[in-house]
PDB file of C-alpha atoms and ligand atoms in Angstrom:
ATOM      1  CA  UNK A  36     -54.176 -53.753 -49.578  1.00 54.00           C
ATOM      2  CA  UNK A  37     -57.003 -51.761 -51.224  1.00 54.00           C
ATOM      3  CA  UNK A  38     -56.575 -48.047 -50.517  1.00 59.00           C
ATOM      4  CA  UNK A  39     -60.119 -47.838 -49.071  1.00 62.00           C
ATOM      5  CA  UNK A  40     -59.860 -44.291 -47.859  1.00 67.00           C
ATOM      6  CA  UNK A  41     -57.259 -43.044 -50.285  1.00 70.00           C
ATOM      7  CA  UNK A  42     -54.848 -42.958 -47.378  1.00 69.00           C
ATOM      8  CA  UNK A  43     -51.889 -41.562 -49.256  1.00 67.00           C
ATOM      9  CA  UNK A  44     -53.895 -38.422 -50.101  1.00 67.00           C
ATOM     10  CA  UNK A  45     -55.347 -37.796 -46.663  1.00 63.00           C
ATOM     11  CA  UNK A  46     -52.060 -36.931 -45.096  1.00 72.00           C
ATOM     12  CA  UNK A  47     -48.629 -36.327 -46.417  1.00 79.00           C
ATOM     13  CA  UNK A  48     -46.265 -38.903 -44.924  1.00 92.00           C
ATOM     14  CA  UNK A  49     -42.966 -37.035 -44.891  1.00 94.00           C
ATOM     15  CA  UNK A  50     -39.677 -38.630 -45.807  1.00 95.00           C
ATOM     16  CA  UNK A  51     -36.963 -38.741 -43.135  1.00 96.00           C
ATOM     17  CA  UNK A  52     -39.630 -39.165 -40.435  1.00 97.00           C
ATOM     18  CA  UNK A  53     -40.139 -41.591 -37.560  1.00 98.00           C
ATOM     19  CA  UNK A  54     -43.677 -43.018 -37.365  1.00 98.00           C
ATOM     20  CA  UNK A  55     -44.776 -44.231 -33.927  1.00 98.00           C
ATOM     21  CA  UNK A  56     -47.303 -46.910 -34.820  1.00 98.00           C
ATOM     22  CA  UNK A  57     -49.781 -48.481 -32.379  1.00 98.00           C
ATOM     23  CA  UNK A  58     -50.479 -52.196 -32.922  1.00 98.00           C
ATOM     24  CA  UNK A  59     -53.197 -54.488 -31.449  1.00 98.00           C
ATOM     25  CA  UNK A  60     -53.230 -55.533 -27.768  1.00 98.00           C
ATOM     26  CA  UNK A  61     -54.490 -59.026 -28.603  1.00 97.00           C
ATOM     27  CA  UNK A  62     -56.978 -59.188 -31.438  1.00 97.00           C
ATOM     28  CA  UNK A  63     -55.028 -58.741 -34.668  1.00 96.00           C
ATOM     29  CA  UNK A  64     -58.101 -57.243 -36.337  1.00 97.00           C
ATOM     30  CA  UNK A  65     -57.590 -54.141 -34.166  1.00 98.00           C
ATOM     31  CA  UNK A  66     -54.882 -52.702 -36.437  1.00 98.00           C
ATOM     32  CA  UNK A  67     -55.884 -49.445 -38.100  1.00 97.00           C
ATOM     33  CA  UNK A  68     -55.911 -48.883 -41.849  1.00 95.00           C
ATOM     34  CA  UNK A  69     -53.412 -46.061 -41.404  1.00 94.00           C
ATOM     35  CA  UNK A  70     -51.090 -48.320 -39.400  1.00 97.00           C
ATOM     36  CA  UNK A  71     -51.127 -50.895 -42.231  1.00 97.00           C
ATOM     37  CA  UNK A  72     -50.611 -48.154 -44.789  1.00 95.00           C
ATOM     38  CA  UNK A  73     -47.642 -46.664 -42.926  1.00 96.00           C
ATOM     39  CA  UNK A  74     -46.060 -50.053 -42.179  1.00 97.00           C
ATOM     40  CA  UNK A  75     -46.280 -50.817 -45.901  1.00 96.00           C
ATOM     41  CA  UNK A  76     -44.875 -47.398 -46.819  1.00 96.00           C
ATOM     42  CA  UNK A  77     -41.817 -47.147 -44.547  1.00 97.00           C
ATOM     43  CA  UNK A  78     -38.342 -48.319 -45.523  1.00 98.00           C
ATOM     44  CA  UNK A  79     -37.657 -50.024 -42.200  1.00 98.00           C
ATOM     45  CA  UNK A  80     -39.456 -51.062 -39.015  1.00 98.00           C
ATOM     46  CA  UNK A  81     -37.792 -50.664 -35.650  1.00 98.00           C
ATOM     47  CA  UNK A  82     -39.369 -53.003 -33.103  1.00 98.00           C
ATOM     48  CA  UNK A  83     -39.223 -53.858 -29.399  1.00 97.00           C
ATOM     49  CA  UNK A  84     -38.965 -57.550 -30.328  1.00 97.00           C
ATOM     50  CA  UNK A  85     -38.203 -58.178 -33.975  1.00 97.00           C
ATOM     51  CA  UNK A  86     -39.364 -61.831 -33.877  1.00 97.00           C
ATOM     52  CA  UNK A  87     -42.801 -60.928 -32.482  1.00 96.00           C
ATOM     53  CA  UNK A  88     -43.143 -58.091 -34.942  1.00 97.00           C
ATOM     54  CA  UNK A  89     -42.061 -60.318 -37.840  1.00 96.00           C
ATOM     55  CA  UNK A  90     -44.892 -62.723 -36.976  1.00 96.00           C
ATOM     56  CA  UNK A  91     -47.368 -59.872 -36.858  1.00 96.00           C
ATOM     57  CA  UNK A  92     -46.139 -58.431 -40.166  1.00 97.00           C
ATOM     58  CA  UNK A  93     -46.404 -61.874 -41.810  1.00 97.00           C
ATOM     59  CA  UNK A  94     -50.080 -62.035 -40.736  1.00 96.00           C
ATOM     60  CA  UNK A  95     -50.665 -58.698 -42.458  1.00 97.00           C
ATOM     61  CA  UNK A  96     -48.601 -59.658 -45.511  1.00 96.00           C
ATOM     62  CA  UNK A  97     -45.966 -56.955 -44.981  1.00 97.00           C
ATOM     63  CA  UNK A  98     -42.253 -57.575 -45.621  1.00 97.00           C
ATOM     64  CA  UNK A  99     -39.763 -55.016 -44.332  1.00 97.00           C
ATOM     65  CA  UNK A 100     -36.273 -54.993 -42.839  1.00 97.00           C
ATOM     66  CA  UNK A 101     -36.455 -54.722 -39.034  1.00 97.00           C
ATOM     67  CA  UNK A 102     -34.103 -53.573 -36.295  1.00 97.00           C
ATOM     68  CA  UNK A 103     -34.347 -54.042 -32.545  1.00 97.00           C
ATOM     69  CA  UNK A 104     -35.004 -51.038 -30.312  1.00 96.00           C
ATOM     70  CA  UNK A 105     -35.849 -52.202 -26.802  1.00 93.00           C
ATOM     71  CA  UNK A 106     -35.578 -51.088 -23.194  1.00 91.00           C
ATOM     72  CA  UNK A 107     -31.892 -52.067 -22.932  1.00 93.00           C
ATOM     73  CA  UNK A 108     -30.543 -50.543 -26.150  1.00 94.00           C
ATOM     74  CA  UNK A 109     -32.938 -47.658 -26.777  1.00 93.00           C
ATOM     75  CA  UNK A 110     -30.342 -44.869 -26.603  1.00 90.00           C
ATOM     76  CA  UNK A 111     -27.726 -46.584 -28.815  1.00 92.00           C
ATOM     77  CA  UNK A 112     -30.327 -47.878 -31.253  1.00 96.00           C
ATOM     78  CA  UNK A 113     -31.719 -44.348 -31.534  1.00 97.00           C
ATOM     79  CA  UNK A 114     -28.415 -43.308 -33.123  1.00 97.00           C
ATOM     80  CA  UNK A 115     -28.876 -45.946 -35.836  1.00 97.00           C
ATOM     81  CA  UNK A 116     -32.469 -44.866 -36.434  1.00 98.00           C
ATOM     82  CA  UNK A 117     -31.307 -41.242 -36.733  1.00 98.00           C
ATOM     83  CA  UNK A 118     -28.697 -42.308 -39.319  1.00 98.00           C
ATOM     84  CA  UNK A 119     -31.405 -44.007 -41.401  1.00 98.00           C
ATOM     85  CA  UNK A 120     -33.626 -40.927 -41.107  1.00 98.00           C
ATOM     86  CA  UNK A 121     -30.773 -38.602 -42.117  1.00 98.00           C
ATOM     87  CA  UNK A 122     -30.288 -40.792 -45.179  1.00 98.00           C
ATOM     88  CA  UNK A 123     -33.895 -39.850 -46.087  1.00 97.00           C
ATOM     89  CA  UNK A 124     -35.620 -43.064 -44.983  1.00 98.00           C
ATOM     90  CA  UNK A 125     -39.025 -43.340 -43.337  1.00 98.00           C
ATOM     91  CA  UNK A 126     -38.806 -45.534 -40.227  1.00 98.00           C
ATOM     92  CA  UNK A 127     -41.695 -46.947 -38.180  1.00 98.00           C
ATOM     93  CA  UNK A 128     -41.446 -47.931 -34.528  1.00 98.00           C
ATOM     94  CA  UNK A 129     -43.711 -50.589 -33.002  1.00 98.00           C
ATOM     95  CA  UNK A 130     -43.695 -52.106 -29.525  1.00 98.00           C
ATOM     96  CA  UNK A 131     -44.818 -55.656 -28.746  1.00 97.00           C
ATOM     97  CA  UNK A 132     -48.436 -54.632 -28.275  1.00 97.00           C
ATOM     98  CA  UNK A 133     -50.474 -51.455 -28.100  1.00 98.00           C
ATOM     99  CA  UNK A 134     -49.104 -47.934 -28.172  1.00 98.00           C
ATOM    100  CA  UNK A 135     -45.315 -47.427 -27.935  1.00 98.00           C
ATOM    101  CA  UNK A 136     -44.208 -45.272 -24.994  1.00 97.00           C
ATOM    102  CA  UNK A 137     -47.121 -46.402 -22.807  1.00 98.00           C
ATOM    103  CA  UNK A 138     -45.331 -48.675 -20.289  1.00 97.00           C
ATOM    104  CA  UNK A 139     -43.290 -49.673 -23.318  1.00 96.00           C
ATOM    105  CA  UNK A 140     -40.108 -48.487 -25.038  1.00 96.00           C
ATOM    106  CA  UNK A 141     -40.401 -45.697 -27.585  1.00 97.00           C
ATOM    107  CA  UNK A 142     -40.283 -42.445 -25.625  1.00 96.00           C
ATOM    108  CA  UNK A 143     -36.464 -42.171 -25.518  1.00 96.00           C
ATOM    109  CA  UNK A 144     -36.350 -42.832 -29.236  1.00 97.00           C
ATOM    110  CA  UNK A 145     -38.939 -40.079 -29.784  1.00 98.00           C
ATOM    111  CA  UNK A 146     -36.882 -37.626 -27.710  1.00 97.00           C
ATOM    112  CA  UNK A 147     -33.625 -38.478 -29.478  1.00 97.00           C
ATOM    113  CA  UNK A 148     -35.165 -38.139 -32.946  1.00 98.00           C
ATOM    114  CA  UNK A 149     -36.811 -34.810 -32.064  1.00 98.00           C
ATOM    115  CA  UNK A 150     -33.574 -33.542 -30.482  1.00 98.00           C
ATOM    116  CA  UNK A 151     -31.836 -34.351 -33.793  1.00 98.00           C
ATOM    117  CA  UNK A 152     -34.266 -31.966 -35.495  1.00 98.00           C
ATOM    118  CA  UNK A 153     -36.157 -34.752 -37.288  1.00 98.00           C
ATOM    119  CA  UNK A 154     -39.908 -35.323 -37.613  1.00 97.00           C
ATOM    120  CA  UNK A 155     -41.967 -37.673 -35.422  1.00 98.00           C
ATOM    121  CA  UNK A 156     -45.464 -38.709 -36.557  1.00 97.00           C
ATOM    122  CA  UNK A 157     -47.967 -40.510 -34.265  1.00 97.00           C
ATOM    123  CA  UNK A 158     -50.148 -43.244 -35.796  1.00 97.00           C
ATOM    124  CA  UNK A 159     -52.723 -43.925 -33.052  1.00 97.00           C
ATOM    125  CA  UNK A 160     -54.465 -47.186 -32.261  1.00 98.00           C
ATOM    126  CA  UNK A 161     -55.079 -49.672 -29.462  1.00 98.00           C
ATOM    127  CA  UNK A 162     -53.876 -49.243 -25.910  1.00 98.00           C
ATOM    128  CA  UNK A 163     -54.925 -51.401 -22.941  1.00 98.00           C
ATOM    129  CA  UNK A 164     -55.262 -48.256 -20.823  1.00 98.00           C
ATOM    130  CA  UNK A 165     -57.863 -46.579 -23.045  1.00 98.00           C
ATOM    131  CA  UNK A 166     -59.613 -49.856 -23.846  1.00 98.00           C
ATOM    132  CA  UNK A 167     -60.203 -50.525 -20.124  1.00 98.00           C
ATOM    133  CA  UNK A 168     -61.268 -46.936 -19.418  1.00 98.00           C
ATOM    134  CA  UNK A 169     -63.817 -47.057 -22.236  1.00 98.00           C
ATOM    135  CA  UNK A 170     -65.785 -49.657 -20.276  1.00 98.00           C
ATOM    136  CA  UNK A 171     -65.155 -48.399 -16.718  1.00 98.00           C
ATOM    137  CA  UNK A 172     -67.991 -45.905 -16.362  1.00 97.00           C
ATOM    138  CA  UNK A 173     -68.443 -42.276 -15.367  1.00 96.00           C
ATOM    139  CA  UNK A 174     -66.540 -42.745 -12.089  1.00 96.00           C
ATOM    140  CA  UNK A 175     -63.345 -43.111 -14.141  1.00 96.00           C
ATOM    141  CA  UNK A 176     -63.867 -40.169 -16.483  1.00 94.00           C
ATOM    142  CA  UNK A 177     -60.880 -38.345 -14.954  1.00 96.00           C
ATOM    143  CA  UNK A 178     -57.884 -40.604 -14.433  1.00 98.00           C
ATOM    144  CA  UNK A 179     -54.223 -40.884 -13.540  1.00 97.00           C
ATOM    145  CA  UNK A 180     -52.248 -43.519 -15.423  1.00 98.00           C
ATOM    146  CA  UNK A 181     -49.838 -45.226 -13.015  1.00 98.00           C
ATOM    147  CA  UNK A 182     -48.834 -48.262 -15.110  1.00 98.00           C
ATOM    148  CA  UNK A 183     -46.881 -50.938 -13.226  1.00 98.00           C
ATOM    149  CA  UNK A 184     -46.422 -50.342  -9.493  1.00 97.00           C
ATOM    150  CA  UNK A 185     -42.939 -51.030  -8.078  1.00 95.00           C
ATOM    151  CA  UNK A 186     -42.586 -54.697  -7.046  1.00 90.00           C
ATOM    152  CA  UNK A 187     -40.868 -53.903  -3.718  1.00 91.00           C
ATOM    153  CA  UNK A 188     -43.459 -53.512  -0.936  1.00 89.00           C
ATOM    154  CA  UNK A 189     -41.974 -50.327   0.570  1.00 89.00           C
ATOM    155  CA  UNK A 190     -41.748 -48.527  -2.778  1.00 93.00           C
ATOM    156  CA  UNK A 191     -45.245 -49.701  -3.658  1.00 92.00           C
ATOM    157  CA  UNK A 192     -46.652 -48.243  -0.423  1.00 89.00           C
ATOM    158  CA  UNK A 193     -44.793 -44.956  -1.065  1.00 91.00           C
ATOM    159  CA  UNK A 194     -46.198 -44.778  -4.596  1.00 94.00           C
ATOM    160  CA  UNK A 195     -49.734 -45.425  -3.356  1.00 92.00           C
ATOM    161  CA  UNK A 196     -49.380 -42.953  -0.502  1.00 88.00           C
ATOM    162  CA  UNK A 197     -48.585 -40.233  -3.012  1.00 92.00           C
ATOM    163  CA  UNK A 198     -51.791 -41.111  -4.907  1.00 94.00           C
ATOM    164  CA  UNK A 199     -54.160 -41.723  -1.982  1.00 93.00           C
ATOM    165  CA  UNK A 200     -55.850 -38.313  -2.119  1.00 92.00           C
ATOM    166  CA  UNK A 201     -56.060 -37.992  -5.892  1.00 94.00           C
ATOM    167  CA  UNK A 202     -59.690 -37.428  -6.945  1.00 95.00           C
ATOM    168  CA  UNK A 203     -58.974 -39.178 -10.259  1.00 97.00           C
ATOM    169  CA  UNK A 204     -59.419 -42.855 -10.943  1.00 98.00           C
ATOM    170  CA  UNK A 205     -56.070 -44.679 -10.880  1.00 98.00           C
ATOM    171  CA  UNK A 206     -55.133 -47.000 -13.739  1.00 98.00           C
ATOM    172  CA  UNK A 207     -52.616 -49.796 -13.181  1.00 98.00           C
ATOM    173  CA  UNK A 208     -51.101 -52.448 -15.424  1.00 98.00           C
ATOM    174  CA  UNK A 209     -50.428 -55.803 -13.819  1.00 98.00           C
ATOM    175  CA  UNK A 210     -49.058 -59.237 -14.660  1.00 97.00           C
ATOM    176  CA  UNK A 211     -50.910 -62.440 -13.692  1.00 98.00           C
ATOM    177  CA  UNK A 212     -48.461 -63.582 -10.993  1.00 97.00           C
ATOM    178  CA  UNK A 213     -48.791 -60.279  -9.115  1.00 96.00           C
ATOM    179  CA  UNK A 214     -52.424 -59.322  -9.636  1.00 97.00           C
ATOM    180  CA  UNK A 215     -53.710 -60.815  -6.368  1.00 97.00           C
ATOM    181  CA  UNK A 216     -50.955 -59.168  -4.292  1.00 95.00           C
ATOM    182  CA  UNK A 217     -51.521 -55.853  -5.994  1.00 96.00           C
ATOM    183  CA  UNK A 218     -55.306 -55.834  -5.553  1.00 96.00           C
ATOM    184  CA  UNK A 219     -54.820 -56.814  -1.885  1.00 94.00           C
ATOM    185  CA  UNK A 220     -52.285 -54.001  -1.384  1.00 93.00           C
ATOM    186  CA  UNK A 221     -54.601 -51.501  -3.089  1.00 95.00           C
ATOM    187  CA  UNK A 222     -57.403 -52.386  -0.654  1.00 93.00           C
ATOM    188  CA  UNK A 223     -55.090 -52.176   2.348  1.00 90.00           C
ATOM    189  CA  UNK A 224     -53.679 -48.810   1.411  1.00 90.00           C
ATOM    190  CA  UNK A 225     -56.611 -47.020  -0.215  1.00 93.00           C
ATOM    191  CA  UNK A 226     -59.440 -48.542   1.861  1.00 90.00           C
ATOM    192  CA  UNK A 227     -61.820 -51.327   0.802  1.00 93.00           C
ATOM    193  CA  UNK A 228     -64.759 -49.195  -0.318  1.00 94.00           C
ATOM    194  CA  UNK A 229     -63.519 -47.823  -3.629  1.00 96.00           C
ATOM    195  CA  UNK A 230     -64.800 -49.254  -6.907  1.00 97.00           C
ATOM    196  CA  UNK A 231     -62.446 -51.527  -8.828  1.00 98.00           C
ATOM    197  CA  UNK A 232     -62.618 -52.631 -12.469  1.00 98.00           C
ATOM    198  CA  UNK A 233     -60.611 -55.755 -13.231  1.00 98.00           C
ATOM    199  CA  UNK A 234     -60.133 -55.855 -17.018  1.00 98.00           C
ATOM    200  CA  UNK A 235     -58.521 -59.122 -18.120  1.00 98.00           C
ATOM    201  CA  UNK A 236     -57.355 -60.275 -21.569  1.00 98.00           C
ATOM    202  CA  UNK A 237     -58.917 -57.322 -23.367  1.00 98.00           C
ATOM    203  CA  UNK A 238     -59.853 -58.003 -27.009  1.00 98.00           C
ATOM    204  CA  UNK A 239     -58.821 -61.671 -26.654  1.00 98.00           C
ATOM    205  CA  UNK A 240     -60.765 -64.938 -26.510  1.00 97.00           C
ATOM    206  CA  UNK A 241     -60.982 -64.948 -22.718  1.00 97.00           C
ATOM    207  CA  UNK A 242     -61.715 -61.257 -22.262  1.00 98.00           C
ATOM    208  CA  UNK A 243     -63.383 -60.644 -18.873  1.00 98.00           C
ATOM    209  CA  UNK A 244     -64.543 -57.495 -17.092  1.00 98.00           C
ATOM    210  CA  UNK A 245     -65.554 -57.395 -13.447  1.00 98.00           C
ATOM    211  CA  UNK A 246     -66.554 -54.422 -11.292  1.00 98.00           C
ATOM    212  CA  UNK A 247     -66.511 -54.782  -7.505  1.00 98.00           C
ATOM    213  CA  UNK A 248     -65.047 -52.978  -4.482  1.00 97.00           C
ATOM    214  CA  UNK A 249     -61.372 -53.126  -3.520  1.00 96.00           C
ATOM    215  CA  UNK A 250     -62.348 -55.256  -0.498  1.00 95.00           C
ATOM    216  CA  UNK A 251     -64.143 -57.749  -2.761  1.00 97.00           C
ATOM    217  CA  UNK A 252     -61.326 -57.899  -5.342  1.00 97.00           C
ATOM    218  CA  UNK A 253     -59.083 -60.543  -3.683  1.00 97.00           C
ATOM    219  CA  UNK A 254     -62.072 -62.810  -2.972  1.00 97.00           C
ATOM    220  CA  UNK A 255     -63.168 -62.584  -6.603  1.00 98.00           C
ATOM    221  CA  UNK A 256     -59.669 -63.356  -7.926  1.00 98.00           C
ATOM    222  CA  UNK A 257     -59.206 -66.345  -5.608  1.00 98.00           C
ATOM    223  CA  UNK A 258     -62.592 -67.908  -6.283  1.00 97.00           C
ATOM    224  CA  UNK A 259     -61.457 -69.364  -9.663  1.00 96.00           C
ATOM    225  CA  UNK A 260     -57.804 -69.873 -10.770  1.00 93.00           C
ATOM    226  CA  UNK A 261     -58.697 -68.695 -14.295  1.00 96.00           C
ATOM    227  CA  UNK A 262     -59.424 -65.253 -12.885  1.00 98.00           C
ATOM    228  CA  UNK A 263     -55.702 -64.691 -12.230  1.00 98.00           C
ATOM    229  CA  UNK A 264     -54.629 -65.716 -15.758  1.00 98.00           C
ATOM    230  CA  UNK A 265     -53.682 -63.370 -18.568  1.00 98.00           C
ATOM    231  CA  UNK A 266     -52.961 -59.648 -18.780  1.00 98.00           C
ATOM    232  CA  UNK A 267     -54.645 -57.121 -16.520  1.00 98.00           C
ATOM    233  CA  UNK A 268     -55.651 -53.502 -16.328  1.00 98.00           C
ATOM    234  CA  UNK A 269     -56.936 -52.412 -12.905  1.00 98.00           C
ATOM    235  CA  UNK A 270     -58.969 -49.216 -12.616  1.00 98.00           C
ATOM    236  CA  UNK A 271     -59.549 -47.937  -9.069  1.00 98.00           C
ATOM    237  CA  UNK A 272     -61.970 -45.172  -8.127  1.00 97.00           C
ATOM    238  CA  UNK A 273     -60.359 -41.918  -6.977  1.00 97.00           C
ATOM    239  CA  UNK A 274     -60.523 -40.386  -3.524  1.00 94.00           C
ATOM    240  CA  UNK A 275     -64.106 -39.271  -2.858  1.00 86.00           C
ATOM    241  CA  UNK A 276     -65.888 -36.702  -0.680  1.00 68.00           C
ATOM    242  CA  UNK A 277     -67.451 -39.573   1.283  1.00 71.00           C
ATOM    243  CA  UNK A 278     -63.960 -40.804   2.091  1.00 65.00           C
ATOM    244  CA  UNK A 279     -63.040 -37.250   3.031  1.00 60.00           C
ATOM    245  CA  UNK A 280     -65.944 -37.062   5.428  1.00 61.00           C
ATOM    246  CA  UNK A 281     -64.896 -40.301   7.092  1.00 63.00           C
ATOM    247  CA  UNK A 282     -61.252 -39.174   7.259  1.00 62.00           C
ATOM    248  CA  UNK A 283     -62.169 -35.801   8.655  1.00 72.00           C
ATOM    249  CA  UNK A 284     -64.259 -37.664  11.228  1.00 72.00           C
ATOM    250  CA  UNK A 285     -60.944 -38.936  12.619  1.00 82.00           C
ATOM    251  CA  UNK A 286     -59.327 -35.498  12.755  1.00 83.00           C
ATOM    252  CA  UNK A 287     -59.718 -35.001  16.483  1.00 75.00           C
ATOM    253  CA  UNK A 288     -58.254 -38.447  17.227  1.00 82.00           C
ATOM    254  CA  UNK A 289     -55.345 -37.829  14.829  1.00 88.00           C
ATOM    255  CA  UNK A 290     -54.690 -34.361  16.285  1.00 87.00           C
ATOM    256  CA  UNK A 291     -54.574 -35.766  19.811  1.00 82.00           C
ATOM    257  CA  UNK A 292     -52.220 -38.578  18.802  1.00 88.00           C
ATOM    258  CA  UNK A 293     -49.983 -36.213  16.831  1.00 90.00           C
ATOM    259  CA  UNK A 294     -49.447 -34.086  19.928  1.00 88.00           C
ATOM    260  CA  UNK A 295     -47.447 -36.867  21.553  1.00 89.00           C
ATOM    261  CA  UNK A 296     -46.438 -39.286  18.765  1.00 91.00           C
ATOM    262  CA  UNK A 297     -44.475 -39.148  15.494  1.00 91.00           C
ATOM    263  CA  UNK A 298     -46.662 -39.202  12.354  1.00 91.00           C
ATOM    264  CA  UNK A 299     -46.120 -42.870  11.470  1.00 89.00           C
ATOM    265  CA  UNK A 300     -46.905 -44.091  15.002  1.00 91.00           C
ATOM    266  CA  UNK A 301     -49.957 -41.816  15.266  1.00 89.00           C
ATOM    267  CA  UNK A 302     -51.272 -43.059  11.914  1.00 88.00           C
ATOM    268  CA  UNK A 303     -50.666 -46.709  12.793  1.00 86.00           C
ATOM    269  CA  UNK A 304     -52.603 -46.335  16.023  1.00 85.00           C
ATOM    270  CA  UNK A 305     -55.405 -44.335  14.378  1.00 82.00           C
ATOM    271  CA  UNK A 306     -55.751 -46.993  11.643  1.00 80.00           C
ATOM    272  CA  UNK A 307     -55.981 -49.760  14.263  1.00 75.00           C
ATOM    273  CA  UNK A 308     -58.541 -47.838  16.293  1.00 73.00           C
ATOM    274  CA  UNK A 309     -60.742 -46.684  13.397  1.00 73.00           C
ATOM    275  CA  UNK A 310     -60.260 -49.326  10.657  1.00 68.00           C
ATOM    276  CA  UNK A 311     -59.701 -46.470   8.158  1.00 76.00           C
ATOM    277  CA  UNK A 312     -57.088 -46.717   5.374  1.00 77.00           C
ATOM    278  CA  UNK A 313     -53.572 -46.138   6.685  1.00 80.00           C
ATOM    279  CA  UNK A 314     -52.551 -44.237   3.577  1.00 79.00           C
ATOM    280  CA  UNK A 315     -55.508 -41.909   3.674  1.00 78.00           C
ATOM    281  CA  UNK A 316     -54.928 -41.254   7.388  1.00 85.00           C
ATOM    282  CA  UNK A 317     -51.233 -40.682   6.688  1.00 86.00           C
ATOM    283  CA  UNK A 318     -51.975 -38.100   4.019  1.00 83.00           C
ATOM    284  CA  UNK A 319     -54.489 -36.405   6.365  1.00 85.00           C
ATOM    285  CA  UNK A 320     -52.000 -36.453   9.259  1.00 88.00           C
ATOM    286  CA  UNK A 321     -49.441 -34.656   7.086  1.00 88.00           C
ATOM    287  CA  UNK A 322     -52.089 -32.075   6.181  1.00 85.00           C
ATOM    288  CA  UNK A 323     -53.009 -31.588   9.836  1.00 86.00           C
ATOM    289  CA  UNK A 324     -49.361 -31.231  10.813  1.00 83.00           C
ATOM    290  CA  UNK A 325     -48.931 -28.669   8.029  1.00 80.00           C
ATOM    291  CA  UNK A 326     -51.960 -26.732   9.284  1.00 73.00           C
ATOM    292  CA  UNK A 327     -50.600 -26.733  12.836  1.00 67.00           C
ATOM    293  CA  UNK A 328     -47.163 -25.536  11.663  1.00 63.00           C
ATOM    294  CA  UNK A 329     -48.774 -22.824   9.488  1.00 56.00           C
ATOM    295  CA  UNK A 330     -50.794 -21.738  12.529  1.00 50.00           C
ATOM    296  CA  UNK A 331     -47.540 -21.392  14.452  1.00 42.00           C
ATOM    297  CA  UNK A 332     -45.950 -19.248  11.754  1.00 38.00           C
ATOM    298  CA  UNK A 333     -49.048 -17.035  11.529  1.00 38.00           C
ATOM    299  CA  UNK A 334     -48.996 -16.663  15.310  1.00 34.00           C
ATOM    300  CA  UNK A 335     -45.448 -15.320  15.247  1.00 32.00           C
ATOM    301  CA  UNK A 336     -46.209 -12.588  12.748  1.00 29.00           C
TER     302      UNK A 336
HETATM  303  N1  SAM B 674     -48.033 -50.356 -24.721  1.00 90.44           N
HETATM  304  C1  SAM B 674     -49.105 -51.180 -24.207  1.00 90.44           C
HETATM  305  C2  SAM B 674     -50.408 -50.378 -24.252  1.00 90.44           C
HETATM  306  O1  SAM B 674     -50.481 -49.406 -25.002  1.00 90.44           O
HETATM  307  O2  SAM B 674     -51.358 -50.746 -23.568  1.00 90.44           O
HETATM  308  C3  SAM B 674     -48.803 -51.704 -22.822  1.00 90.44           C
HETATM  309  C4  SAM B 674     -47.571 -52.550 -22.760  1.00 90.44           C
HETATM  310  S1  SAM B 674     -47.171 -53.115 -21.150  1.00 90.44           S
HETATM  311  C5  SAM B 674     -45.543 -53.768 -21.386  1.00 90.44           C
HETATM  312  C6  SAM B 674     -48.073 -54.610 -21.020  1.00 90.44           C
HETATM  313  C7  SAM B 674     -49.177 -54.516 -19.980  1.00 90.44           C
HETATM  314  O3  SAM B 674     -50.296 -53.857 -20.540  1.00 90.44           O
HETATM  315  C8  SAM B 674     -49.704 -55.881 -19.523  1.00 90.44           C
HETATM  316  O4  SAM B 674     -48.921 -56.404 -18.448  1.00 90.44           O
HETATM  317  C9  SAM B 674     -51.097 -55.537 -19.056  1.00 90.44           C
HETATM  318  O5  SAM B 674     -51.072 -54.954 -17.781  1.00 90.44           O
HETATM  319  C10 SAM B 674     -51.494 -54.466 -20.085  1.00 90.44           C
HETATM  320  N2  SAM B 674     -52.130 -55.113 -21.229  1.00 90.44           N
HETATM  321  C11 SAM B 674     -51.637 -55.243 -22.482  1.00 90.44           C
HETATM  322  N3  SAM B 674     -52.508 -55.903 -23.252  1.00 90.44           N
HETATM  323  C12 SAM B 674     -53.575 -56.195 -22.485  1.00 90.44           C
HETATM  324  C13 SAM B 674     -54.805 -56.875 -22.712  1.00 90.44           C
HETATM  325  N4  SAM B 674     -55.082 -57.393 -23.893  1.00 90.44           N
HETATM  326  N5  SAM B 674     -55.675 -56.967 -21.686  1.00 90.44           N
HETATM  327  C14 SAM B 674     -55.399 -56.441 -20.478  1.00 90.44           C
HETATM  328  N6  SAM B 674     -54.246 -55.799 -20.212  1.00 90.44           N
HETATM  329  C15 SAM B 674     -53.349 -55.693 -21.190  1.00 90.44           C
END
């Protein structure tokens, strides 16, 4: 590879270091020059899936010994990586796609190598999260990365409840067989009015971006089977002042119900009566209960 930017001079690539190297999320042209330089420089490449990585390396004309470091062996494999580093080798780590450690293995390896007193060097590049956010719009300029929601319904509701009042946009990863269920659950728990960006197959042949509301999301996905194919990033607008106003509008109803009912029953009834999001009402009910209890404490002083 021509050293277009004199890469070896721009930064010293220390020996006995672990390089965390981002790789493309689809389009193989999205590798960085530094990533190619480092992958060519290292003595060994640790990879989430050595067969996938071998194919990728072949496309770039790089030949290196590989070793597997994946979700199920990350701690043990870290010991081997540390041995190679202590012997003075440079080792790169790559996940199957995108940036290691982002809903991917890599972070335990980073911790183990740092705990052993060795150097870790980030080599940045593609990530589906940042790629989707770059085309979301100003409403997603502050964000919380959630990644994959739990697959069990109860845990999913709990996770969303904890996020319902966050003012930041929420970013989710999702697989094709669950995307419809997830978008439906998001609408049910966060309310149908929030903006939603469905980013599918980013950087690939069938890349598709669609912005709609959470209520419109399931209809859009069901209107053409192709719309549920591929890999997805979902970006959902954060909790807004407008939502606040509509939630606060239900305060008196919630307060009355809370006087005689447990929180969950009061929220269920309030959601049925008002059509507002159950999660948002739940979070507000907890706030109102807190305020009432604080009032009581103040009163005693
Ligand atoms: N480490 C990766 C990153 O930096 O984005 C993420 C790996 S995670 C195991 C895989 C998930 O990322 C997919 O299920 C999908 O939600 C998202 N993803 C990865 N590539 C994508 C793409 N090209 N388009 C849309 N989403 C993608």
